[in-house]
Coordinates of C-alpha atoms in Angstrom, one line a residue:
X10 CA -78.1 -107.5 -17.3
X11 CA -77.4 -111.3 -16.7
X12 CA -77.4 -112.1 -13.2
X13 CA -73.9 -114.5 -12.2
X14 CA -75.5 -117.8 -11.7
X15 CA -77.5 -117.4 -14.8
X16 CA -74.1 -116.8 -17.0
X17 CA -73.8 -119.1 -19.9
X18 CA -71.0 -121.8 -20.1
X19 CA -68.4 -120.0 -22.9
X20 CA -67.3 -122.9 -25.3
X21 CA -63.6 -124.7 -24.7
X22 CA -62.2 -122.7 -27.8
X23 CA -63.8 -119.2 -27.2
X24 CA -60.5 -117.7 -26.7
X25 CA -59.4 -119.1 -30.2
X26 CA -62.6 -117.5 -31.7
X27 CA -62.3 -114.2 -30.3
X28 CA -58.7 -114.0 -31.7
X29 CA -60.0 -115.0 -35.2
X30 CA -62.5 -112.3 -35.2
X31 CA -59.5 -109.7 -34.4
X32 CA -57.6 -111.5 -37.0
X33 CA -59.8 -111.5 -39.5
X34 CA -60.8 -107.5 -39.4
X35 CA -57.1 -106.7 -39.0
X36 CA -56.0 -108.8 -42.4
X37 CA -59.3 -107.1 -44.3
X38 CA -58.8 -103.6 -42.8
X39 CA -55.4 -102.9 -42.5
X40 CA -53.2 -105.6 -44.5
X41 CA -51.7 -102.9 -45.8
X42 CA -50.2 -101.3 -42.6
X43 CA -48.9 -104.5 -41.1
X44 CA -44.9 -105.1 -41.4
X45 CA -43.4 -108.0 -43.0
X46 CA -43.0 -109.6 -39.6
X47 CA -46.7 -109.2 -38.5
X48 CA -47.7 -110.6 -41.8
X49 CA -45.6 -113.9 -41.9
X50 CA -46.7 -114.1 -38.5
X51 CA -50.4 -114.3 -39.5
X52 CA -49.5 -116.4 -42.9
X53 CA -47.5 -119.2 -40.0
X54 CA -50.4 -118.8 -37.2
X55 CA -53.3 -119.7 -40.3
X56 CA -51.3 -122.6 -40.8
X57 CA -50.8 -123.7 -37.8
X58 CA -52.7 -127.4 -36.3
X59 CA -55.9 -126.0 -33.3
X60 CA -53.9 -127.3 -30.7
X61 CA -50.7 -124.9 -31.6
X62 CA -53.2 -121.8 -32.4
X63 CA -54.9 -122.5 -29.3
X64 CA -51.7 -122.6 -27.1
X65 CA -50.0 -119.4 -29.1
X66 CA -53.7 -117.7 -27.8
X67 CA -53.2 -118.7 -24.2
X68 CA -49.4 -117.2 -24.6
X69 CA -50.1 -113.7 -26.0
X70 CA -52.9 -113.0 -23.8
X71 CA -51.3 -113.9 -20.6
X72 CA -48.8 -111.4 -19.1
X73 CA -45.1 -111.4 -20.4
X74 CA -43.3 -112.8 -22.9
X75 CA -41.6 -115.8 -21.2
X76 CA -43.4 -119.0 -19.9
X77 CA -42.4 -121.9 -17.7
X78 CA -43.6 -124.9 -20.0
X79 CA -44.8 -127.2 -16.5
X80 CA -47.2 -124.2 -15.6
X81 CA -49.1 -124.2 -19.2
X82 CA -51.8 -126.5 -18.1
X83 CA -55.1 -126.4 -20.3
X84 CA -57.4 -129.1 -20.5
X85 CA -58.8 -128.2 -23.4
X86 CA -55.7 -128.2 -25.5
X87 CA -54.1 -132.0 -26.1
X88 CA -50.7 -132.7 -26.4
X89 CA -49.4 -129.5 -24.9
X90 CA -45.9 -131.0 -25.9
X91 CA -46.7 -131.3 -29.5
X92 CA -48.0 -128.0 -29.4
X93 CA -44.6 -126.2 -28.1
X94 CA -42.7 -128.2 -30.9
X95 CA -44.9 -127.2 -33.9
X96 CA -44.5 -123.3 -32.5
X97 CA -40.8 -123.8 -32.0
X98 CA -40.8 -125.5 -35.0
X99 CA -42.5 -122.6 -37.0
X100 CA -40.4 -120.0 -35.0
X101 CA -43.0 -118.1 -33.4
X102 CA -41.4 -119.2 -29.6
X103 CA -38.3 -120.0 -28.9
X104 CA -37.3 -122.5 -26.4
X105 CA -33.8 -121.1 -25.3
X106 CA -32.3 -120.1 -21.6
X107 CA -33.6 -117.3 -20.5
X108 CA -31.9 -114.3 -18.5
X109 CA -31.3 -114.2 -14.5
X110 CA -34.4 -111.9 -14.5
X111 CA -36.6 -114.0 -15.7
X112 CA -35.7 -117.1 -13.9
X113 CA -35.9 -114.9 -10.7
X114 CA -39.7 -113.7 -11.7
X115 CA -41.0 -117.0 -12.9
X116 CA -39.8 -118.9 -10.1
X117 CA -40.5 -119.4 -6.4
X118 CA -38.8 -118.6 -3.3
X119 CA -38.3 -122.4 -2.3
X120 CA -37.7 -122.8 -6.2
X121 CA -34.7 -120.3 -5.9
X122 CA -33.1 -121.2 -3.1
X123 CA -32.9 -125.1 -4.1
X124 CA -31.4 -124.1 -7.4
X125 CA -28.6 -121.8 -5.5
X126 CA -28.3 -124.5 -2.6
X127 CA -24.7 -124.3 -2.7
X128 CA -25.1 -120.4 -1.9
X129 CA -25.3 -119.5 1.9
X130 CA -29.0 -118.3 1.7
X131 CA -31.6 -118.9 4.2
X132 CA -35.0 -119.4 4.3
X133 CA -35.6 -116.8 6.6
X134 CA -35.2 -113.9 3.6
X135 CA -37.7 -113.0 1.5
X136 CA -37.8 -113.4 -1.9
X137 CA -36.4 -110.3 -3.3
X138 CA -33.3 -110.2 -0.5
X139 CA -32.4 -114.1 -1.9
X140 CA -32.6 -112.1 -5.8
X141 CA -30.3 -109.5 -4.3
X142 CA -27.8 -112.0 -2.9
X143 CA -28.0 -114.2 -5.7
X144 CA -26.9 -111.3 -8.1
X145 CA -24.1 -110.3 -5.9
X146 CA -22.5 -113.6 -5.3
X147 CA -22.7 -115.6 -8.6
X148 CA -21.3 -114.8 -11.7
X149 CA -21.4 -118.1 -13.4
X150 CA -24.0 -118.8 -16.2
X151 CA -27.4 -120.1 -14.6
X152 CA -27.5 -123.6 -12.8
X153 CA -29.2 -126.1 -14.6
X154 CA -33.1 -125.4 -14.3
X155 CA -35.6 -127.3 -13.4
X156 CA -38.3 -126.4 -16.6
X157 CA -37.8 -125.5 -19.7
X158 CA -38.3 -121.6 -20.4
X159 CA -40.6 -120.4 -23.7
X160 CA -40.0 -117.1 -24.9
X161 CA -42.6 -116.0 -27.8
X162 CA -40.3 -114.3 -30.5
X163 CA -43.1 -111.7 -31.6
X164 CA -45.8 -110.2 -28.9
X165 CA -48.0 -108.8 -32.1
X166 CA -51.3 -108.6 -30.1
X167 CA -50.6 -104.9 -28.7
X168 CA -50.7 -104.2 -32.9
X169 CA -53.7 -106.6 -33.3
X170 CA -55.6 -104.8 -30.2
X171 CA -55.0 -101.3 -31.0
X172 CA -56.0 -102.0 -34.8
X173 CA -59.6 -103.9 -34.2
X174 CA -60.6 -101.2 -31.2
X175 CA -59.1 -98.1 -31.9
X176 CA -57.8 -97.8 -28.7
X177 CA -55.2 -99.1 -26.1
X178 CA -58.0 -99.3 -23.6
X179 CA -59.9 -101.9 -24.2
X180 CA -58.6 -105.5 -24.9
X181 CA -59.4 -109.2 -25.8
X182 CA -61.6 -109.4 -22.1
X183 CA -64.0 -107.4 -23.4
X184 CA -65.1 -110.3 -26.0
X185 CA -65.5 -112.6 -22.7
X186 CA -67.7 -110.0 -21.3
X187 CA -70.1 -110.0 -24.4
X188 CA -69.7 -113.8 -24.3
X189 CA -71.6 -114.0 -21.0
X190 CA -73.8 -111.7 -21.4
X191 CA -72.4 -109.2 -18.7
X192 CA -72.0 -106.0 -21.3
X193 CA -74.6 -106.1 -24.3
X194 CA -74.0 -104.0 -27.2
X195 CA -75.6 -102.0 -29.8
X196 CA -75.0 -103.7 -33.1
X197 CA -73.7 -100.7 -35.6
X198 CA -72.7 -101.7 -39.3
X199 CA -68.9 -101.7 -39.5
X200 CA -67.3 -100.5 -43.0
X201 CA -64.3 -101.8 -43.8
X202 CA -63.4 -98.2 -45.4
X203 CA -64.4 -96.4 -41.8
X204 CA -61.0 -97.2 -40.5
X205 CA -58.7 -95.0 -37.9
X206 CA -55.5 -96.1 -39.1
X207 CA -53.9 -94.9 -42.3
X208 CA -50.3 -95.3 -41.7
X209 CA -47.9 -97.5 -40.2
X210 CA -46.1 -94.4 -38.7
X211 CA -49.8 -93.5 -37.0
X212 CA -49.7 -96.9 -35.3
X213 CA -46.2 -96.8 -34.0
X214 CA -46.9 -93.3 -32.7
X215 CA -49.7 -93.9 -31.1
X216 CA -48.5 -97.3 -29.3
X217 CA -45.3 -95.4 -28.3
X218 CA -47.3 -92.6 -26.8
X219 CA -49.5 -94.8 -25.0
X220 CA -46.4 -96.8 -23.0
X221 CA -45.5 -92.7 -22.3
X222 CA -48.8 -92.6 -21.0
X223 CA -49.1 -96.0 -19.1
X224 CA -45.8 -94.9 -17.5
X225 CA -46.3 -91.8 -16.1
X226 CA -49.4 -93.2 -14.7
X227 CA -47.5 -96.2 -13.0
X228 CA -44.3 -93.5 -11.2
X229 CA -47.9 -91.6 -9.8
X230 CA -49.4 -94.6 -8.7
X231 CA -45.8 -95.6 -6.8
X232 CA -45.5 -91.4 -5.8
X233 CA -42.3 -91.5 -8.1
X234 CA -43.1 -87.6 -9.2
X235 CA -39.2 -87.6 -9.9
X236 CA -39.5 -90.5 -12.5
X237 CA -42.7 -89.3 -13.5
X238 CA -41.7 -85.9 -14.7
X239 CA -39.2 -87.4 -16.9
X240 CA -41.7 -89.1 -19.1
X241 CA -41.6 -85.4 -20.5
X242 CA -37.8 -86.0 -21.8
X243 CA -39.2 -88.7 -23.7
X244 CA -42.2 -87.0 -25.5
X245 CA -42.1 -86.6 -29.2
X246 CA -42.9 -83.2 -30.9
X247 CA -46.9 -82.8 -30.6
X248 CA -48.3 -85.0 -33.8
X249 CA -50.8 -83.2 -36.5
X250 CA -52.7 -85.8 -36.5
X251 CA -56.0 -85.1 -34.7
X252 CA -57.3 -88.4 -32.5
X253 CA -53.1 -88.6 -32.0
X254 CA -53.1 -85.0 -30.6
X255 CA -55.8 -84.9 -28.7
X256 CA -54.1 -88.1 -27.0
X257 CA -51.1 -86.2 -26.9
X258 CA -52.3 -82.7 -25.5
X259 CA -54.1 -85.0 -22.6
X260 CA -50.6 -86.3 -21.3
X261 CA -48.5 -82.7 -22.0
X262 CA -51.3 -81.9 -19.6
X263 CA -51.1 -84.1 -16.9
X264 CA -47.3 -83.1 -17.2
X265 CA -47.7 -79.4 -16.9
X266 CA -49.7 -79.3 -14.3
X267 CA -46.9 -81.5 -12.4
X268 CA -44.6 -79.2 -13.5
X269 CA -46.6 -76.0 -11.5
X270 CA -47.1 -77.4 -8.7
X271 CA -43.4 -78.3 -8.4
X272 CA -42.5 -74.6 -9.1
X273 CA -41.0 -75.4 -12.2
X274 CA -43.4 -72.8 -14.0
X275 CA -41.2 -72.4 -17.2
X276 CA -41.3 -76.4 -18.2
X277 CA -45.1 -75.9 -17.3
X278 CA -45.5 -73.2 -19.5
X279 CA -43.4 -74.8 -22.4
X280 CA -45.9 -78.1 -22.3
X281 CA -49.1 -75.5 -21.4
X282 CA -48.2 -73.1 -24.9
X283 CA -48.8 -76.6 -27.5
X284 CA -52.0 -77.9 -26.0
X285 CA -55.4 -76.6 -27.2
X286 CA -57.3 -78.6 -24.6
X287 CA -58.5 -77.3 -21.3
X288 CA -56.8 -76.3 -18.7
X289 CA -54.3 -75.1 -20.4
X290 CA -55.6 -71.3 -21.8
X291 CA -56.5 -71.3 -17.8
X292 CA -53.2 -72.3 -16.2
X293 CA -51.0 -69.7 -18.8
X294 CA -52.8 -66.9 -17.3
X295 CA -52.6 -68.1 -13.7
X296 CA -48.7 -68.5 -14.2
X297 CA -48.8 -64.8 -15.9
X298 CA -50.8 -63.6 -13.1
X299 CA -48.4 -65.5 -10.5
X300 CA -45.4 -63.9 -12.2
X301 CA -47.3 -60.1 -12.6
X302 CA -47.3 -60.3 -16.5
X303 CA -51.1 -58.9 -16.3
X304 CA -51.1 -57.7 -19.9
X305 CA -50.2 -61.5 -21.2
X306 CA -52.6 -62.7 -18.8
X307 CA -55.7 -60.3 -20.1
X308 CA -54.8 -61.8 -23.8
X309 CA -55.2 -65.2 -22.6
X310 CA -58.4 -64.3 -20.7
X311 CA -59.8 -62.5 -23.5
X312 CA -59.6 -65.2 -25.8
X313 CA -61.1 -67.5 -23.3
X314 CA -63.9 -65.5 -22.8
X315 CA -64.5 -64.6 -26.6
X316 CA -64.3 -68.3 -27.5
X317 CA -64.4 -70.3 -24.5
X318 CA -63.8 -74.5 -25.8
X319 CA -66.2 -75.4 -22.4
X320 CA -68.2 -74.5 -19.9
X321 CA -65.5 -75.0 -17.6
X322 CA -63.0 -72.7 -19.7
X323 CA -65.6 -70.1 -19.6
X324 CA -66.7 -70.0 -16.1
X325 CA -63.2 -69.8 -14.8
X326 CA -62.0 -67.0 -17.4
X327 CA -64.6 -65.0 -16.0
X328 CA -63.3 -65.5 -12.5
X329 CA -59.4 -64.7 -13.6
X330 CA -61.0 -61.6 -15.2
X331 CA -62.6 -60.6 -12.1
X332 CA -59.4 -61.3 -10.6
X333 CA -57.5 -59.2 -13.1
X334 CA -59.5 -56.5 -12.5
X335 CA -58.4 -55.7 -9.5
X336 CA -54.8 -55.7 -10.7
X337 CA -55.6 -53.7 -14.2
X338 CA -58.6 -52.1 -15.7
X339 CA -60.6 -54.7 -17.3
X340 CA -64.0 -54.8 -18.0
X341 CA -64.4 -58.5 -15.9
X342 CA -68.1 -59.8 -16.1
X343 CA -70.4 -59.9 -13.5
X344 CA -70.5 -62.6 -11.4
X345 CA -73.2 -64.7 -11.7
X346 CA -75.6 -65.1 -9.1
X347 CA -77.9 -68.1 -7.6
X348 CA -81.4 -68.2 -8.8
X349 CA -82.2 -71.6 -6.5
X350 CA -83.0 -71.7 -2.6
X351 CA -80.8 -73.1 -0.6
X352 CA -82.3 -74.9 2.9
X353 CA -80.5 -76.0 6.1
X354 CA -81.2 -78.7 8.2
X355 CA -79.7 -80.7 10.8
X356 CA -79.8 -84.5 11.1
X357 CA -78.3 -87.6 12.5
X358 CA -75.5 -88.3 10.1
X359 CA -75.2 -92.5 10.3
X360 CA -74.2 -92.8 7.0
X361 CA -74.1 -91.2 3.5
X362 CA -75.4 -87.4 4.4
X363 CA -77.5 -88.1 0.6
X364 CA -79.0 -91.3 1.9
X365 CA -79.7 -89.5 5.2
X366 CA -81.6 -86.5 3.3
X367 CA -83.4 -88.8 0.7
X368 CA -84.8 -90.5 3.5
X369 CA -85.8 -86.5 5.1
X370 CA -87.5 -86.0 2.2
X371 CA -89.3 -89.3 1.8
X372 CA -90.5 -88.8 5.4
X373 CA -92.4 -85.5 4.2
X374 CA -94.3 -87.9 1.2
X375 CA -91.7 -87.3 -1.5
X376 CA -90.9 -90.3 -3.4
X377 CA -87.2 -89.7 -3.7
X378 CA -84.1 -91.1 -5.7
X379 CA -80.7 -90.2 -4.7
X380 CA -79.4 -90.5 -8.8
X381 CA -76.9 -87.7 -9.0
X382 CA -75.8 -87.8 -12.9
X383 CA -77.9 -90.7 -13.9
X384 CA -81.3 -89.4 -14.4
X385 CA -80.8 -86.2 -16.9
X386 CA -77.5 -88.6 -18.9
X387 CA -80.2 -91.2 -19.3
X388 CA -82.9 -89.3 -20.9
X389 CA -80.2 -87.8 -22.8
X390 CA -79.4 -91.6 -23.8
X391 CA -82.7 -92.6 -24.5
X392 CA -84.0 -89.2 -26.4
X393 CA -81.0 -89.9 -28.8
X394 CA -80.4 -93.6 -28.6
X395 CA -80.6 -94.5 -32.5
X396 CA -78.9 -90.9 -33.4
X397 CA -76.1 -92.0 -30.6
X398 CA -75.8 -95.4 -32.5
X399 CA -76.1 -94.1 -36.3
X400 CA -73.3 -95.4 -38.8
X401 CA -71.4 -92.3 -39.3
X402 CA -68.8 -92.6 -40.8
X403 CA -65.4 -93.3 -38.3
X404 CA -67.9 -93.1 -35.3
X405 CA -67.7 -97.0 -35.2
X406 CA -64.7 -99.5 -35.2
X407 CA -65.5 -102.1 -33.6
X408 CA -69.0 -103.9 -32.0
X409 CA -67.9 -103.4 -28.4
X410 CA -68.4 -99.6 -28.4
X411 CA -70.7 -98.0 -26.1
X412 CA -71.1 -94.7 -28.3
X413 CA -69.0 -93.2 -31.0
X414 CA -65.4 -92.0 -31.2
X415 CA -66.9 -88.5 -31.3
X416 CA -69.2 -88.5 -28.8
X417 CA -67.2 -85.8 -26.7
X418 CA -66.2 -84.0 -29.9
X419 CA -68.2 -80.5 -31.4
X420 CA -68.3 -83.0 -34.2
X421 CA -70.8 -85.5 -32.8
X422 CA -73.7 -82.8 -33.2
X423 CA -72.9 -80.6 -36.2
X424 CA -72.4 -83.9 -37.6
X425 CA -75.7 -85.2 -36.6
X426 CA -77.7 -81.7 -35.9
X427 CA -80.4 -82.3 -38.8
X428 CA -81.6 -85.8 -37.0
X429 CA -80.9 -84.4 -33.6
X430 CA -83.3 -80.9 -34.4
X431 CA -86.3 -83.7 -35.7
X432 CA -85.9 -85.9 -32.6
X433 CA -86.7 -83.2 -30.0
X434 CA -89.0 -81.6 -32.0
X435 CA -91.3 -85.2 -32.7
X436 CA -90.8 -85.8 -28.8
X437 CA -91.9 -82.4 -27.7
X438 CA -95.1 -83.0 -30.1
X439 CA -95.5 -86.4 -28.6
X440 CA -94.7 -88.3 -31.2
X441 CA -91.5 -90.0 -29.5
X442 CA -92.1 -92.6 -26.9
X443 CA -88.9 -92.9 -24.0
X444 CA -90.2 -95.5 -22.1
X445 CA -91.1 -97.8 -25.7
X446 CA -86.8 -97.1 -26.0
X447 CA -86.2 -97.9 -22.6
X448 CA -88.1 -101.3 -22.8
X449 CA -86.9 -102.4 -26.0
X450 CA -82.8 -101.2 -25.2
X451 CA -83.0 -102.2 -21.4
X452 CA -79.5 -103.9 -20.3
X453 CA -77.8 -102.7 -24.0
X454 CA -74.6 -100.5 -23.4
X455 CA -75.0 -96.9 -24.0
X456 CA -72.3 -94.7 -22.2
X457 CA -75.3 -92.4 -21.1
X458 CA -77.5 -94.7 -19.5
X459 CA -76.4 -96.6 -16.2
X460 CA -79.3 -99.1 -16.4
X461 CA -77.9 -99.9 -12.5
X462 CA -79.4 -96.6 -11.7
X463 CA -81.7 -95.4 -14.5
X464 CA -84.2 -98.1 -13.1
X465 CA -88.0 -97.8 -14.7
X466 CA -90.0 -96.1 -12.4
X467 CA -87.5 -93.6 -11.9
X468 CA -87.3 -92.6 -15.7
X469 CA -91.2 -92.9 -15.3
X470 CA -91.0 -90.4 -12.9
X471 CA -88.7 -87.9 -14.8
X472 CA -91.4 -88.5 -17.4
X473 CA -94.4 -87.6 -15.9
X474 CA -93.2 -84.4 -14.3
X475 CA -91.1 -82.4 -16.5
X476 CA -92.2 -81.5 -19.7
X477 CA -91.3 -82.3 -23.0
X478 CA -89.7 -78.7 -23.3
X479 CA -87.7 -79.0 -20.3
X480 CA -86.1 -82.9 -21.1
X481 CA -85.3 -81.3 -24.8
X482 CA -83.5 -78.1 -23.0
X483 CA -81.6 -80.0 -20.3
X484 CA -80.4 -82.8 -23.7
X485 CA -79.4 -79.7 -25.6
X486 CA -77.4 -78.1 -22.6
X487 CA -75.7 -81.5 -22.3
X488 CA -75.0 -81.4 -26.3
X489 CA -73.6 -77.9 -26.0
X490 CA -70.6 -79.6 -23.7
X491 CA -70.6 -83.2 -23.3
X492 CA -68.3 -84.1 -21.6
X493 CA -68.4 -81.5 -18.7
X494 CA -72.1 -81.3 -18.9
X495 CA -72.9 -85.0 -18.3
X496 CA -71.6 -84.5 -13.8
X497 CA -72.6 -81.8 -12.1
X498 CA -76.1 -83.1 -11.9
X499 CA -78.4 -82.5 -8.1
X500 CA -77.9 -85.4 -6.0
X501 CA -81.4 -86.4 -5.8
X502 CA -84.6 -86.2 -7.8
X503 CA -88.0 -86.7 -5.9
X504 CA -91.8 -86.8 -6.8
X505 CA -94.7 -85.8 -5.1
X506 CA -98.6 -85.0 -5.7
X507 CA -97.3 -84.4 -9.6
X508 CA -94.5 -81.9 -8.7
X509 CA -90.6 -82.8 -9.0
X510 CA -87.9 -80.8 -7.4
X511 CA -83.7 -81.5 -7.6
X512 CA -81.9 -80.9 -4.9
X513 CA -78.0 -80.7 -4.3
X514 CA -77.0 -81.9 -1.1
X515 CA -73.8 -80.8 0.9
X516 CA -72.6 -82.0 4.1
X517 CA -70.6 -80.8 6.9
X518 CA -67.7 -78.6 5.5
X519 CA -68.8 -79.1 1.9
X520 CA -69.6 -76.4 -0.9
X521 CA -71.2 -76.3 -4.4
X522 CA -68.9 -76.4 -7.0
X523 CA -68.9 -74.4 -10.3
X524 CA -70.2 -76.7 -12.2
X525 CA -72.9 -77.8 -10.3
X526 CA -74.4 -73.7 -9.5
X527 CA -74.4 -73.9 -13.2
X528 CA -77.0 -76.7 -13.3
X529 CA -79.1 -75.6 -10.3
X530 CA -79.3 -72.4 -12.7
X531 CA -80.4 -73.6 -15.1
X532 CA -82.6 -76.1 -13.9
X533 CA -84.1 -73.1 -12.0
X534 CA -84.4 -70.9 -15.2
X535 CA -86.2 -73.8 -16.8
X536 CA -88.7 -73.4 -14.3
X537 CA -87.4 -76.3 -12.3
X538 CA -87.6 -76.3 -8.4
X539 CA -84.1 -76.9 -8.1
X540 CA -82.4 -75.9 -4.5
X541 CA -79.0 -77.0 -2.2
X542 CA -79.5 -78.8 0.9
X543 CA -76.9 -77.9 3.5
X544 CA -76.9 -80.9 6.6
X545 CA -75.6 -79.8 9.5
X546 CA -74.3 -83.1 12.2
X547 CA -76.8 -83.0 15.1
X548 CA -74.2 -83.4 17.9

């Protein structure tokens, strides 16, 4: 990782690069997608003089679609003026009067209240209390104003984005970050024929669903759970296609489980019934169980049980059957028990009760990390670093990605088992050096490794105490669930005299969670000294 003061000076046209680059894959990759609007627009902008393409940059990657033109100030972009007229000329922004709403956002308190100095406002409101008077006092058109106001007429890069990443996550930033060296990234060969998109109607539905997405998340942010449930009115029917269902199941999700906890169990249950992805099975057999329809519930608990999607799924179906079987005859499974130890202690709690008990431990000669997730996810990262990386096809759209599109997916290791079975078995015969990948990929993105934390004599550490076997088992327990299996981890790993030992800590008032007994389990079955710390406050 590059530290601040060492970051490299980014060239005066960067921006202007980095939107070529985007350009460029989205004319090669998806011409064929692109409306007749987005197209002219790309045949004008390739036309266009570097101090118009430079300025039409600075525009669509600043927020909004209206500018002031006295606030576009960049030095290295010369005759700002003659810039506006050739994109006015070519009709890619309009230089027009804008609404009452716009004015009213782009301008200042002092701004507004000169403009509407023949109004009886006072200095003493604030801003939006002058808006408010201003709308309810004036119904002439807008005074004369004091800039001119540039609207662009088509805001394509949303389109452009979503095409180059694949996603409505990242955007043009994340070429800035790469620029200075910040995030480093694996370079994968990108195919032209590997792309997501392969019709226009895919790319509306998916920007549409995201703005669903980005505005439920906005009425929860503000507690509007009113406004937020009625994102639901507004969801299409569930979409066949698979990345857009998944997307979509994730946000009937979210909006289901609002649903329950307002009570509303039958809008829960209508969202609940069309997802396939966790917690859904789960919460179908609570609301049964809630509403005493046991013999629905047992169906749903069955199936979880027979063909659980996760961990997670699993665990809890076995706890609604236990539940259940008080209710119905059942045969529930037995709950499992805990094969780790569990210690208690009391200390001086000053800060962090981890920090506290790492430093317990280091007093007794352990040499001790407090690492939660970071150590087993980065020898996961490292054991399959190239195999993480490999050109499969769709994995890869684009060269800021920090591990495929199906890392979290069943399909990332049937996809990939053949390579993955080789790799363990070379590293448990020795033949597969971690610490040569670690030294040669140090600072590169991988989503598994947090180089912050995964530090060397850490990994070093992990290295020389647990066995080939065990690394391979704890990597294939994380490939059996990704995404659930990669938390849960012990708070803290320590060494001492050649021995390791994980350890879970939990403070006043806190208990283990599910999945974290699972991973004491089996760190224990593995032969691991694995055990829960429980800190009491000394008073």
């Amino acid at each position: 990782m590059s530290q601040s003061h060492n970051l490299p000076i980014l060239p005066p046209h960067y921006y202007l690069d980095n939107f070529l680059s985007i350009v460029d894959l989205v004319s090669t990759r998806y011409s064929d997608l692109l409306t007749e609007t987005e197209t002219n627009w790309l045949h004008a902008f390739s036309g266009l003089p570097q101090n118009a393409q430079l300025l039409l940059v600075r525009m669509l990657t600043r927020k909004g679609n209206w500018f002031r033109s006295d606030k576009l100030h960049y030095p290295e972009i010369p005759n700002i003026e003659s810039a506006i007229t050739t994109l006015s000329d070519e009709g890619l922004i309009t230089d027009t009067t804008p609404p009452f709403d716009v004015v009213a956002s782009l301008m200042t308190k002092g701004e507004l209240l000169s403009l509407y100095a023949h109004m009886p406002l006072t200095a003493s409101l604030r801003k939006p209390e002058i808006i408010a008077a201003i709308v309810k006092n004036s119904e002439e058109d807008l005074p004369p104003l004091p800039t001119r106001f540039l609207c662009l007429q088509h805001d394509v890069l949303p389109v452009f984005l979503l095409l180059y990443f694949g996603n409505s996550r990242q955007d043009i930033s994340q070429f800035v970050l790469n620029d200075l060296g910040i995030y480093r990234f694996e370079k994968v060969e990108l195919r032209p024929e590997d792309r997501l998109f392969h019709s226009r109607t895919q790319i509306t539905d998916w920007l549409f669903l995201s703005s669903l997405a980005d505005l439920y998340w906005d009425y929860k942010e503000t507690k509007e759970l009113a406004s937020a449930l009625k994102v639901s009115q507004m969801l299409s029917e569930k979409p066949d296609w698979p990345p857009l269902t998944r997307k979509w199941e994730r946000l009937a999700n979210k909006l289901a489980r609002d649903f329950e906890r307002q009570k509303d169990e039958r809008s829960a249950e209508a969202l609940f019934m069309q997802s396939s992805l966790p917690p859904a099975r789960e919460r179908l057999a609570r609301i049964a169980i809630k509403q005493e329809r046991l013999e629905e519930a047992a169906v749903l608990v069955t199936a979880m049980l027979e063909s659980p999607i996760n961990e997670d799924e699993a665990d809890v179906a076995a706890r609604i059957a236990r539940q259940l079987a008080k209710k119905i005859p059942y045969p529930a499974p037995k709950k499992t028990g805990e094969s780790f130890t569990s210690q208690h202690i009391t200390l001086e709690i000053a800060e962090r009760v981890e920090l506290e008990s790492a430093r317990y431990y280091a007093q007794q000669g352990w040499n001790v990390w407090y690492c939660e997730n970071n150590l087993l996810n980065a020898l996961f990262g490292l054991l399959l670093w190239d195999i993480i990386f490999e050109p499969v096809p769709g994995a890869f759209l684009n060269p800021f990605q920090r591990a495929p599109r199906d890392m979290y997916s069943p399909e990332f290791t049937t996809v990939r088992q053949v390579n993955i079975d080789r790799r363990c078995e070379a590293f448990e015969r020795g033949e597969y050096d971690l610490m040569a990948i670690y030294d040669t990929k140090l600072g590169i993105s991988n989503d598994w490794v947090n180089w912050g934390w995964a530090k060397r004599e850490l990994v070093e550490a992990a290295i020389s105490t647990l066995s080939p076997n065990q690394i391979v088992a704890c990597v294939k327990r994380i490939l059996f669930d990704p995404k659930s299996n990669r938390s849960g981890h012990p708070d803290l790993f320590m060494v001492k005299n050649g021995n390791c030992q994980f350890v879970e800590v939990k403070g006043p008032g806190d208990k283990l969670q599910h999945h974290q007994v699972r991973w004491l389990n089996f760190l224990a079955a593995e032969g691991l000294c694995s055990l829960t710390l429980y800190v009491t406050a000394e008073n």
